[in-house]
């Protein structure tokens, strides 16, 4: 059963914008008085600038993150770029088997079979339109295979202290619950993404839309696009 979750990080640092992920939370009277009705069973609202939790509900409850998984995918990509193990202008070819498996499956960039997108284009597709195909192409191009990439995702989770999270896919596609997170862990991850890679975060997050080829799509995050 899909769990409705709301995770919002209130960003006060200069140049940063709110990021919506997903999950429930509980807070003080002053915080809840200003909050709208929240129906989600899991929720978390944090001011990253001060580190203050404004609202929280059941933040350590595990749930299947679906596309929220892609926050970790972008974190790993940013880390590889920062370490020089990946180049922003590096082109990655779509593998035939990847095209067959992920062409037009769920949210997509609509990458053709002969696509050779750059790393920057793939990250933009992942961040802006939650592209499942872009996640797999990036994972395979970055470290050779999806299992090798998810290993990096889990290593990053461990290093960040995300003790109640595990990643089995780079795009969050259904995997019988092998991928799971908590709101608390998502807050840790999202904060690290913004504070450790501020330039890359500003470059890729917050665009209202993205264009690949002759297809323009609005950002799937309602705070930015729809």
PDB file of C-alpha atoms in Angstrom:
ATOM      1  CA  UNK A   1       0.000   0.000   0.000  1.00  0.00           C
ATOM      2  CA  UNK A   2       1.327   3.434  -0.931  1.00  0.00           C
ATOM      3  CA  UNK A   3       1.851   5.725   2.053  1.00  0.00           C
ATOM      4  CA  UNK A   4       1.115   9.400   1.521  1.00  0.00           C
ATOM      5  CA  UNK A   5       4.080  11.379   2.806  1.00  0.00           C
ATOM      6  CA  UNK A   6       5.055  15.026   2.993  1.00  0.00           C
ATOM      7  CA  UNK A   7       8.571  16.296   3.644  1.00  0.00           C
ATOM      8  CA  UNK A   8       9.252  19.988   3.204  1.00  0.00           C
ATOM      9  CA  UNK A   9      12.571  21.655   3.917  1.00  0.00           C
ATOM     10  CA  UNK A  10      12.182  25.373   4.515  1.00  0.00           C
ATOM     11  CA  UNK A  11      15.338  26.923   3.132  1.00  0.00           C
ATOM     12  CA  UNK A  12      16.441  30.291   4.457  1.00  0.00           C
ATOM     13  CA  UNK A  13      19.973  30.335   3.075  1.00  0.00           C
ATOM     14  CA  UNK A  14      20.560  32.873   0.303  1.00  0.00           C
ATOM     15  CA  UNK A  15      19.815  31.590  -3.155  1.00  0.00           C
ATOM     16  CA  UNK A  16      18.177  28.388  -2.043  1.00  0.00           C
ATOM     17  CA  UNK A  17      14.570  27.464  -2.638  1.00  0.00           C
ATOM     18  CA  UNK A  18      12.132  25.112  -0.898  1.00  0.00           C
ATOM     19  CA  UNK A  19      12.454  21.427  -1.696  1.00  0.00           C
ATOM     20  CA  UNK A  20       9.504  19.107  -1.459  1.00  0.00           C
ATOM     21  CA  UNK A  21      10.167  15.431  -1.011  1.00  0.00           C
ATOM     22  CA  UNK A  22       7.469  13.568   0.940  1.00  0.00           C
ATOM     23  CA  UNK A  23       6.391  12.281   4.552  1.00  0.00           C
ATOM     24  CA  UNK A  24       4.278  13.158   8.049  1.00  0.00           C
ATOM     25  CA  UNK A  25       5.402  15.223  11.295  1.00  0.00           C
ATOM     26  CA  UNK A  26       4.321  17.126  14.638  1.00  0.00           C
ATOM     27  CA  UNK A  27       5.464  20.374  16.269  1.00  0.00           C
ATOM     28  CA  UNK A  28       4.749  23.220  18.652  1.00  0.00           C
ATOM     29  CA  UNK A  29       1.501  25.150  19.037  1.00  0.00           C
ATOM     30  CA  UNK A  30       2.947  28.172  17.264  1.00  0.00           C
ATOM     31  CA  UNK A  31       4.080  26.009  14.367  1.00  0.00           C
ATOM     32  CA  UNK A  32       0.866  24.039  14.013  1.00  0.00           C
ATOM     33  CA  UNK A  33      -1.280  27.164  14.324  1.00  0.00           C
ATOM     34  CA  UNK A  34       0.269  28.508  11.136  1.00  0.00           C
ATOM     35  CA  UNK A  35       0.197  25.174   9.337  1.00  0.00           C
ATOM     36  CA  UNK A  36      -2.567  24.096   6.949  1.00  0.00           C
ATOM     37  CA  UNK A  37      -4.408  20.835   7.551  1.00  0.00           C
ATOM     38  CA  UNK A  38      -2.022  17.961   6.800  1.00  0.00           C
ATOM     39  CA  UNK A  39      -3.647  14.623   6.037  1.00  0.00           C
ATOM     40  CA  UNK A  40      -0.437  12.707   5.320  1.00  0.00           C
ATOM     41  CA  UNK A  41       0.386  10.078   7.974  1.00  0.00           C
ATOM     42  CA  UNK A  42       4.073  11.025   7.721  1.00  0.00           C
ATOM     43  CA  UNK A  43       5.261  14.644   7.564  1.00  0.00           C
ATOM     44  CA  UNK A  44       8.298  16.791   8.307  1.00  0.00           C
ATOM     45  CA  UNK A  45       8.963  20.518   8.034  1.00  0.00           C
ATOM     46  CA  UNK A  46      12.478  21.746   8.784  1.00  0.00           C
ATOM     47  CA  UNK A  47      14.207  25.122   8.619  1.00  0.00           C
ATOM     48  CA  UNK A  48      17.566  24.029   7.228  1.00  0.00           C
ATOM     49  CA  UNK A  49      19.151  27.389   8.018  1.00  0.00           C
ATOM     50  CA  UNK A  50      18.639  26.990  11.762  1.00  0.00           C
ATOM     51  CA  UNK A  51      18.193  23.228  11.899  1.00  0.00           C
ATOM     52  CA  UNK A  52      14.889  23.730  13.685  1.00  0.00           C
ATOM     53  CA  UNK A  53      12.080  21.222  13.215  1.00  0.00           C
ATOM     54  CA  UNK A  54       8.866  23.153  12.655  1.00  0.00           C
ATOM     55  CA  UNK A  55       6.474  20.233  12.285  1.00  0.00           C
ATOM     56  CA  UNK A  56       6.835  16.458  12.513  1.00  0.00           C
ATOM     57  CA  UNK A  57       4.708  13.332  12.465  1.00  0.00           C
ATOM     58  CA  UNK A  58       5.890   9.710  12.551  1.00  0.00           C
ATOM     59  CA  UNK A  59       9.238  10.683  11.032  1.00  0.00           C
ATOM     60  CA  UNK A  60      10.974   7.360  11.742  1.00  0.00           C
ATOM     61  CA  UNK A  61       8.327   5.232  10.050  1.00  0.00           C
ATOM     62  CA  UNK A  62       9.662   3.419   6.989  1.00  0.00           C
ATOM     63  CA  UNK A  63       7.883   3.839   3.665  1.00  0.00           C
ATOM     64  CA  UNK A  64       8.463   3.139  -0.016  1.00  0.00           C
ATOM     65  CA  UNK A  65       9.825   6.394  -1.487  1.00  0.00           C
ATOM     66  CA  UNK A  66       9.074   5.840  -5.183  1.00  0.00           C
ATOM     67  CA  UNK A  67      10.461   8.836  -7.098  1.00  0.00           C
ATOM     68  CA  UNK A  68      11.813  10.470  -3.941  1.00  0.00           C
ATOM     69  CA  UNK A  69      14.611   7.912  -4.358  1.00  0.00           C
ATOM     70  CA  UNK A  70      16.000  10.269  -6.998  1.00  0.00           C
ATOM     71  CA  UNK A  71      17.193  12.691  -4.331  1.00  0.00           C
ATOM     72  CA  UNK A  72      19.828  10.098  -3.437  1.00  0.00           C
ATOM     73  CA  UNK A  73      20.515   9.478  -7.133  1.00  0.00           C
ATOM     74  CA  UNK A  74      21.325  13.152  -7.616  1.00  0.00           C
ATOM     75  CA  UNK A  75      23.364  13.177  -4.383  1.00  0.00           C
ATOM     76  CA  UNK A  76      25.568  10.350  -5.653  1.00  0.00           C
ATOM     77  CA  UNK A  77      25.889  12.027  -9.058  1.00  0.00           C
ATOM     78  CA  UNK A  78      26.931  15.314  -7.419  1.00  0.00           C
ATOM     79  CA  UNK A  79      29.457  13.445  -5.277  1.00  0.00           C
ATOM     80  CA  UNK A  80      30.982  11.721  -8.321  1.00  0.00           C
ATOM     81  CA  UNK A  81      31.192  15.054 -10.152  1.00  0.00           C
ATOM     82  CA  UNK A  82      32.862  16.728  -7.182  1.00  0.00           C
ATOM     83  CA  UNK A  83      35.422  13.920  -6.933  1.00  0.00           C
ATOM     84  CA  UNK A  84      36.194  14.116 -10.660  1.00  0.00           C
ATOM     85  CA  UNK A  85      34.880  10.613 -11.322  1.00  0.00           C
ATOM     86  CA  UNK A  86      32.200  12.002 -13.635  1.00  0.00           C
ATOM     87  CA  UNK A  87      32.234  15.021 -15.959  1.00  0.00           C
ATOM     88  CA  UNK A  88      29.310  17.353 -16.444  1.00  0.00           C
ATOM     89  CA  UNK A  89      29.791  17.331 -20.242  1.00  0.00           C
ATOM     90  CA  UNK A  90      30.447  13.584 -20.453  1.00  0.00           C
ATOM     91  CA  UNK A  91      28.163  11.821 -22.924  1.00  0.00           C
ATOM     92  CA  UNK A  92      26.595   8.484 -22.053  1.00  0.00           C
ATOM     93  CA  UNK A  93      25.116   6.182 -24.670  1.00  0.00           C
ATOM     94  CA  UNK A  94      21.783   4.476 -24.158  1.00  0.00           C
ATOM     95  CA  UNK A  95      22.284   0.708 -24.032  1.00  0.00           C
ATOM     96  CA  UNK A  96      19.890  -1.345 -26.207  1.00  0.00           C
ATOM     97  CA  UNK A  97      18.676  -3.375 -23.231  1.00  0.00           C
ATOM     98  CA  UNK A  98      18.135  -0.213 -21.202  1.00  0.00           C
ATOM     99  CA  UNK A  99      16.033   1.287 -23.993  1.00  0.00           C
ATOM    100  CA  UNK A 100      13.908  -1.869 -24.221  1.00  0.00           C
ATOM    101  CA  UNK A 101      13.312  -1.954 -20.478  1.00  0.00           C
ATOM    102  CA  UNK A 102      12.769   1.738 -19.754  1.00  0.00           C
ATOM    103  CA  UNK A 103      11.450   3.366 -22.926  1.00  0.00           C
ATOM    104  CA  UNK A 104       8.324   5.343 -21.956  1.00  0.00           C
ATOM    105  CA  UNK A 105       8.062   3.613 -18.565  1.00  0.00           C
ATOM    106  CA  UNK A 106       6.585   5.970 -15.989  1.00  0.00           C
ATOM    107  CA  UNK A 107       8.072   9.453 -15.820  1.00  0.00           C
ATOM    108  CA  UNK A 108      10.562   9.796 -18.650  1.00  0.00           C
ATOM    109  CA  UNK A 109      12.840  12.038 -20.702  1.00  0.00           C
ATOM    110  CA  UNK A 110      11.747  10.078 -23.788  1.00  0.00           C
ATOM    111  CA  UNK A 111      15.345   9.149 -24.582  1.00  0.00           C
ATOM    112  CA  UNK A 112      15.556   7.457 -28.008  1.00  0.00           C
ATOM    113  CA  UNK A 113      17.488   4.255 -28.624  1.00  0.00           C
ATOM    114  CA  UNK A 114      20.452   6.141 -30.087  1.00  0.00           C
ATOM    115  CA  UNK A 115      20.534   8.827 -27.379  1.00  0.00           C
ATOM    116  CA  UNK A 116      23.877  10.130 -26.116  1.00  0.00           C
ATOM    117  CA  UNK A 117      22.871  12.678 -23.479  1.00  0.00           C
ATOM    118  CA  UNK A 118      25.391  14.503 -21.350  1.00  0.00           C
ATOM    119  CA  UNK A 119      25.590  13.940 -17.617  1.00  0.00           C
ATOM    120  CA  UNK A 120      24.144  17.430 -17.156  1.00  0.00           C
ATOM    121  CA  UNK A 121      21.141  16.588 -19.334  1.00  0.00           C
ATOM    122  CA  UNK A 122      20.533  13.351 -17.458  1.00  0.00           C
ATOM    123  CA  UNK A 123      20.675  15.049 -14.066  1.00  0.00           C
ATOM    124  CA  UNK A 124      18.300  17.737 -15.292  1.00  0.00           C
ATOM    125  CA  UNK A 125      15.907  15.029 -16.460  1.00  0.00           C
ATOM    126  CA  UNK A 126      16.131  13.250 -13.116  1.00  0.00           C
ATOM    127  CA  UNK A 127      15.641  16.378 -11.027  1.00  0.00           C
ATOM    128  CA  UNK A 128      13.069  18.215 -13.154  1.00  0.00           C
ATOM    129  CA  UNK A 129      10.859  15.495 -14.626  1.00  0.00           C
ATOM    130  CA  UNK A 130      11.728  12.486 -12.462  1.00  0.00           C
ATOM    131  CA  UNK A 131      12.953  10.596 -15.531  1.00  0.00           C
ATOM    132  CA  UNK A 132      13.230   6.855 -14.874  1.00  0.00           C
ATOM    133  CA  UNK A 133      15.172   6.249 -18.077  1.00  0.00           C
ATOM    134  CA  UNK A 134      17.687   8.970 -17.207  1.00  0.00           C
ATOM    135  CA  UNK A 135      18.365   7.391 -13.803  1.00  0.00           C
ATOM    136  CA  UNK A 136      19.305   4.045 -15.318  1.00  0.00           C
ATOM    137  CA  UNK A 137      21.376   5.552 -18.137  1.00  0.00           C
ATOM    138  CA  UNK A 138      23.255   7.704 -15.621  1.00  0.00           C
ATOM    139  CA  UNK A 139      23.835   4.792 -13.243  1.00  0.00           C
ATOM    140  CA  UNK A 140      25.191   2.546 -15.984  1.00  0.00           C
ATOM    141  CA  UNK A 141      27.323   5.261 -17.519  1.00  0.00           C
ATOM    142  CA  UNK A 142      28.746   6.461 -14.221  1.00  0.00           C
ATOM    143  CA  UNK A 143      29.868   3.184 -12.674  1.00  0.00           C
ATOM    144  CA  UNK A 144      29.013   0.440 -15.169  1.00  0.00           C
ATOM    145  CA  UNK A 145      25.812  -1.027 -13.751  1.00  0.00           C
ATOM    146  CA  UNK A 146      22.737  -0.337 -11.658  1.00  0.00           C
ATOM    147  CA  UNK A 147      23.920  -2.628  -8.795  1.00  0.00           C
ATOM    148  CA  UNK A 148      27.240  -0.769  -8.643  1.00  0.00           C
ATOM    149  CA  UNK A 149      25.391   2.548  -8.480  1.00  0.00           C
ATOM    150  CA  UNK A 150      22.941   1.434  -5.790  1.00  0.00           C
ATOM    151  CA  UNK A 151      25.938   0.239  -3.788  1.00  0.00           C
ATOM    152  CA  UNK A 152      27.177   3.839  -3.827  1.00  0.00           C
ATOM    153  CA  UNK A 153      23.706   5.015  -2.815  1.00  0.00           C
ATOM    154  CA  UNK A 154      23.728   2.745   0.227  1.00  0.00           C
ATOM    155  CA  UNK A 155      27.298   3.706   1.104  1.00  0.00           C
ATOM    156  CA  UNK A 156      26.266   7.353   1.021  1.00  0.00           C
ATOM    157  CA  UNK A 157      23.239   6.599   3.197  1.00  0.00           C
ATOM    158  CA  UNK A 158      25.466   4.902   5.755  1.00  0.00           C
ATOM    159  CA  UNK A 159      27.972   7.765   5.739  1.00  0.00           C
ATOM    160  CA  UNK A 160      25.166  10.272   6.288  1.00  0.00           C
ATOM    161  CA  UNK A 161      23.727   8.266   9.178  1.00  0.00           C
ATOM    162  CA  UNK A 162      20.536   7.263   7.354  1.00  0.00           C
ATOM    163  CA  UNK A 163      20.038   4.165   9.479  1.00  0.00           C
ATOM    164  CA  UNK A 164      16.491   3.370   8.382  1.00  0.00           C
ATOM    165  CA  UNK A 165      16.938   3.604   4.616  1.00  0.00           C
ATOM    166  CA  UNK A 166      17.965   1.224   1.849  1.00  0.00           C
ATOM    167  CA  UNK A 167      18.179   1.680  -1.919  1.00  0.00           C
ATOM    168  CA  UNK A 168      17.754  -1.058  -4.496  1.00  0.00           C
ATOM    169  CA  UNK A 169      17.077   1.052  -7.593  1.00  0.00           C
ATOM    170  CA  UNK A 170      18.283   4.458  -8.845  1.00  0.00           C
ATOM    171  CA  UNK A 171      14.781   5.567  -9.846  1.00  0.00           C
ATOM    172  CA  UNK A 172      12.529   4.166  -7.114  1.00  0.00           C
ATOM    173  CA  UNK A 173      10.629   1.847  -9.430  1.00  0.00           C
ATOM    174  CA  UNK A 174       8.592  -0.850  -7.674  1.00  0.00           C
ATOM    175  CA  UNK A 175      10.868  -3.491  -6.153  1.00  0.00           C
ATOM    176  CA  UNK A 176       8.653  -5.240  -3.568  1.00  0.00           C
ATOM    177  CA  UNK A 177       9.707  -2.931  -0.765  1.00  0.00           C
ATOM    178  CA  UNK A 178      13.454  -3.427  -1.049  1.00  0.00           C
ATOM    179  CA  UNK A 179      13.847   0.343  -1.300  1.00  0.00           C
ATOM    180  CA  UNK A 180      12.639   2.218   1.775  1.00  0.00           C
ATOM    181  CA  UNK A 181      13.326   5.454   3.665  1.00  0.00           C
ATOM    182  CA  UNK A 182      12.023   7.540   6.559  1.00  0.00           C
ATOM    183  CA  UNK A 183      11.139  11.223   6.714  1.00  0.00           C
ATOM    184  CA  UNK A 184      13.968  11.814   9.168  1.00  0.00           C
ATOM    185  CA  UNK A 185      16.478  10.205   6.816  1.00  0.00           C
ATOM    186  CA  UNK A 186      15.137  12.177   3.855  1.00  0.00           C
ATOM    187  CA  UNK A 187      15.654  15.396   5.778  1.00  0.00           C
ATOM    188  CA  UNK A 188      19.244  14.375   6.491  1.00  0.00           C
ATOM    189  CA  UNK A 189      19.821  13.561   2.828  1.00  0.00           C
ATOM    190  CA  UNK A 190      18.179  16.709   1.479  1.00  0.00           C
ATOM    191  CA  UNK A 191      20.113  18.945   3.852  1.00  0.00           C
ATOM    192  CA  UNK A 192      23.392  17.275   2.857  1.00  0.00           C
ATOM    193  CA  UNK A 193      22.553  17.633  -0.837  1.00  0.00           C
ATOM    194  CA  UNK A 194      22.121  21.391  -0.480  1.00  0.00           C
ATOM    195  CA  UNK A 195      24.952  22.139   1.936  1.00  0.00           C
ATOM    196  CA  UNK A 196      27.637  19.872   0.461  1.00  0.00           C
ATOM    197  CA  UNK A 197      26.961  20.665  -3.188  1.00  0.00           C
ATOM    198  CA  UNK A 198      25.473  24.195  -3.180  1.00  0.00           C
ATOM    199  CA  UNK A 199      26.618  25.131  -6.689  1.00  0.00           C
ATOM    200  CA  UNK A 200      25.322  21.937  -8.280  1.00  0.00           C
ATOM    201  CA  UNK A 201      22.126  22.198  -6.275  1.00  0.00           C
ATOM    202  CA  UNK A 202      21.474  25.714  -7.547  1.00  0.00           C
ATOM    203  CA  UNK A 203      22.309  24.670 -11.090  1.00  0.00           C
ATOM    204  CA  UNK A 204      19.890  21.750 -11.310  1.00  0.00           C
ATOM    205  CA  UNK A 205      17.111  22.346  -8.792  1.00  0.00           C
ATOM    206  CA  UNK A 206      14.322  24.863  -9.242  1.00  0.00           C
ATOM    207  CA  UNK A 207      13.782  24.952 -13.014  1.00  0.00           C
ATOM    208  CA  UNK A 208      10.132  25.355 -14.001  1.00  0.00           C
ATOM    209  CA  UNK A 209      10.531  23.076 -17.023  1.00  0.00           C
ATOM    210  CA  UNK A 210      13.017  21.109 -19.083  1.00  0.00           C
ATOM    211  CA  UNK A 211      13.392  20.438 -22.786  1.00  0.00           C
ATOM    212  CA  UNK A 212      14.902  17.368 -24.391  1.00  0.00           C
ATOM    213  CA  UNK A 213      14.855  17.301 -28.166  1.00  0.00           C
ATOM    214  CA  UNK A 214      11.521  18.775 -29.213  1.00  0.00           C
ATOM    215  CA  UNK A 215       9.733  17.778 -25.997  1.00  0.00           C
ATOM    216  CA  UNK A 216       9.246  20.315 -23.199  1.00  0.00           C
ATOM    217  CA  UNK A 217       7.864  19.131 -19.864  1.00  0.00           C
ATOM    218  CA  UNK A 218       6.967  21.083 -16.706  1.00  0.00           C
ATOM    219  CA  UNK A 219       8.847  20.302 -13.527  1.00  0.00           C
ATOM    220  CA  UNK A 220       7.055  17.437 -11.769  1.00  0.00           C
ATOM    221  CA  UNK A 221       7.596  19.104  -8.394  1.00  0.00           C
ATOM    222  CA  UNK A 222       4.449  21.213  -7.776  1.00  0.00           C
ATOM    223  CA  UNK A 223       6.516  23.857  -5.982  1.00  0.00           C
ATOM    224  CA  UNK A 224       8.355  24.535  -9.231  1.00  0.00           C
ATOM    225  CA  UNK A 225       6.360  23.463 -12.245  1.00  0.00           C
ATOM    226  CA  UNK A 226       2.772  22.297 -12.202  1.00  0.00           C
TER     227      UNK A 226
END
